[in-house]
């Protein structure tokens, strides 16, 4: 157990609408798990999705920046009319129109 989690008991009281409580309880029964287990699953899944989404957004931003830089560095080639060459690439990538 890390120092960060030592200060938490793993328990807290949650108040929610009766209709939501009923829906969650019914779904837990359908899934064959306890209400607590089902709610922990839902919360864990959501937290994981948030982390994954944030990481994906960061990677996407990096990729967009990289593509922008690549496109900005394109020049018209001398070999063939209409041929495009990456001018700042470490390799000789050729893109044709």
Short mmCIF file of C-alpha atoms in Angstrom, two decimals:
data_model
loop_
_atom_site.label_atom_id
_atom_site.label_comp_id
_atom_site.label_asym_id
_atom_site.label_seq_id
_atom_site.Cartn_x
_atom_site.Cartn_y
_atom_site.Cartn_z
CA UNK A 1 0.00 0.00 0.00
CA UNK A 2 1.47 3.37 -0.98
CA UNK A 3 1.63 6.34 1.37
CA UNK A 4 -0.96 8.05 -0.83
CA UNK A 5 -3.61 5.35 -0.23
CA UNK A 6 -2.90 4.82 3.48
CA UNK A 7 -5.04 7.82 4.40
CA UNK A 8 -8.14 6.33 2.74
CA UNK A 9 -10.32 3.62 4.28
CA UNK A 10 -11.74 2.42 0.97
CA UNK A 11 -15.21 3.34 2.14
CA UNK A 12 -17.43 6.38 1.67
CA UNK A 13 -21.14 7.06 1.87
CA UNK A 14 -22.86 7.78 -1.42
CA UNK A 15 -26.33 9.24 -1.77
CA UNK A 16 -28.09 8.76 -5.10
CA UNK A 17 -31.61 8.86 -6.47
CA UNK A 18 -33.72 5.80 -5.65
CA UNK A 19 -34.35 5.20 -9.35
CA UNK A 20 -30.60 5.04 -10.08
CA UNK A 21 -30.06 2.77 -7.07
CA UNK A 22 -32.75 0.44 -8.43
CA UNK A 23 -31.23 0.44 -11.93
CA UNK A 24 -27.75 -0.30 -10.61
CA UNK A 25 -29.02 -3.06 -8.33
CA UNK A 26 -30.98 -4.67 -11.18
CA UNK A 27 -27.96 -4.57 -13.50
CA UNK A 28 -25.74 -6.04 -10.78
CA UNK A 29 -28.17 -8.95 -10.41
CA UNK A 30 -28.18 -9.42 -14.20
CA UNK A 31 -24.36 -9.48 -14.19
CA UNK A 32 -24.30 -11.88 -11.25
CA UNK A 33 -22.24 -9.60 -9.02
CA UNK A 34 -22.86 -7.59 -5.88
CA UNK A 35 -24.03 -4.01 -6.14
CA UNK A 36 -20.74 -2.90 -4.59
CA UNK A 37 -18.73 -4.96 -7.09
CA UNK A 38 -20.73 -3.60 -9.99
CA UNK A 39 -20.34 0.04 -8.92
CA UNK A 40 -16.60 -0.46 -8.33
CA UNK A 41 -16.37 -1.95 -11.83
CA UNK A 42 -18.21 1.03 -13.35
CA UNK A 43 -16.08 3.57 -11.52
CA UNK A 44 -12.83 1.76 -12.31
CA UNK A 45 -13.77 1.50 -15.98
CA UNK A 46 -14.58 5.20 -16.13
CA UNK A 47 -11.30 6.22 -14.48
CA UNK A 48 -9.39 3.96 -16.86
CA UNK A 49 -11.21 5.47 -19.85
CA UNK A 50 -10.38 8.98 -18.67
CA UNK A 51 -6.68 8.11 -18.36
CA UNK A 52 -6.68 6.41 -21.77
CA UNK A 53 -8.51 9.33 -23.35
CA UNK A 54 -6.04 11.83 -21.91
CA UNK A 55 -3.07 9.78 -23.14
CA UNK A 56 -4.68 9.42 -26.58
CA UNK A 57 -5.34 13.16 -26.79
CA UNK A 58 -1.71 13.88 -25.91
CA UNK A 59 -0.49 11.42 -28.56
CA UNK A 60 -2.92 12.82 -31.12
CA UNK A 61 -1.71 16.37 -30.45
CA UNK A 62 1.90 15.22 -30.91
CA UNK A 63 1.00 13.44 -34.16
CA UNK A 64 -0.88 16.45 -35.52
CA UNK A 65 2.12 18.66 -34.74
CA UNK A 66 4.48 16.18 -36.43
CA UNK A 67 2.31 15.98 -39.54
CA UNK A 68 2.02 19.77 -39.63
CA UNK A 69 5.80 20.09 -39.50
CA UNK A 70 6.21 17.46 -42.23
CA UNK A 71 3.69 19.14 -44.53
CA UNK A 72 5.23 22.55 -43.85
CA UNK A 73 8.63 21.20 -44.92
CA UNK A 74 7.43 19.85 -48.27
CA UNK A 75 8.88 21.37 -51.42
CA UNK A 76 8.22 20.65 -55.06
CA UNK A 77 10.80 18.16 -56.34
CA UNK A 78 13.19 18.69 -59.22
CA UNK A 79 13.01 15.11 -60.58
CA UNK A 80 9.45 14.87 -61.86
CA UNK A 81 6.78 17.53 -62.33
CA UNK A 82 4.23 17.30 -59.54
CA UNK A 83 6.46 15.18 -57.28
CA UNK A 84 6.81 16.27 -53.63
CA UNK A 85 9.86 15.61 -51.47
CA UNK A 86 10.29 16.00 -47.69
CA UNK A 87 13.01 18.61 -47.40
CA UNK A 88 13.75 18.20 -43.68
CA UNK A 89 13.41 14.42 -43.40
CA UNK A 90 16.35 12.23 -42.35
CA UNK A 91 15.31 9.71 -45.01
CA UNK A 92 14.43 10.35 -48.63
CA UNK A 93 10.64 10.06 -48.47
CA UNK A 94 8.94 10.87 -51.72
CA UNK A 95 5.26 11.66 -51.98
CA UNK A 96 3.60 11.87 -55.39
CA UNK A 97 0.47 13.79 -56.10
#
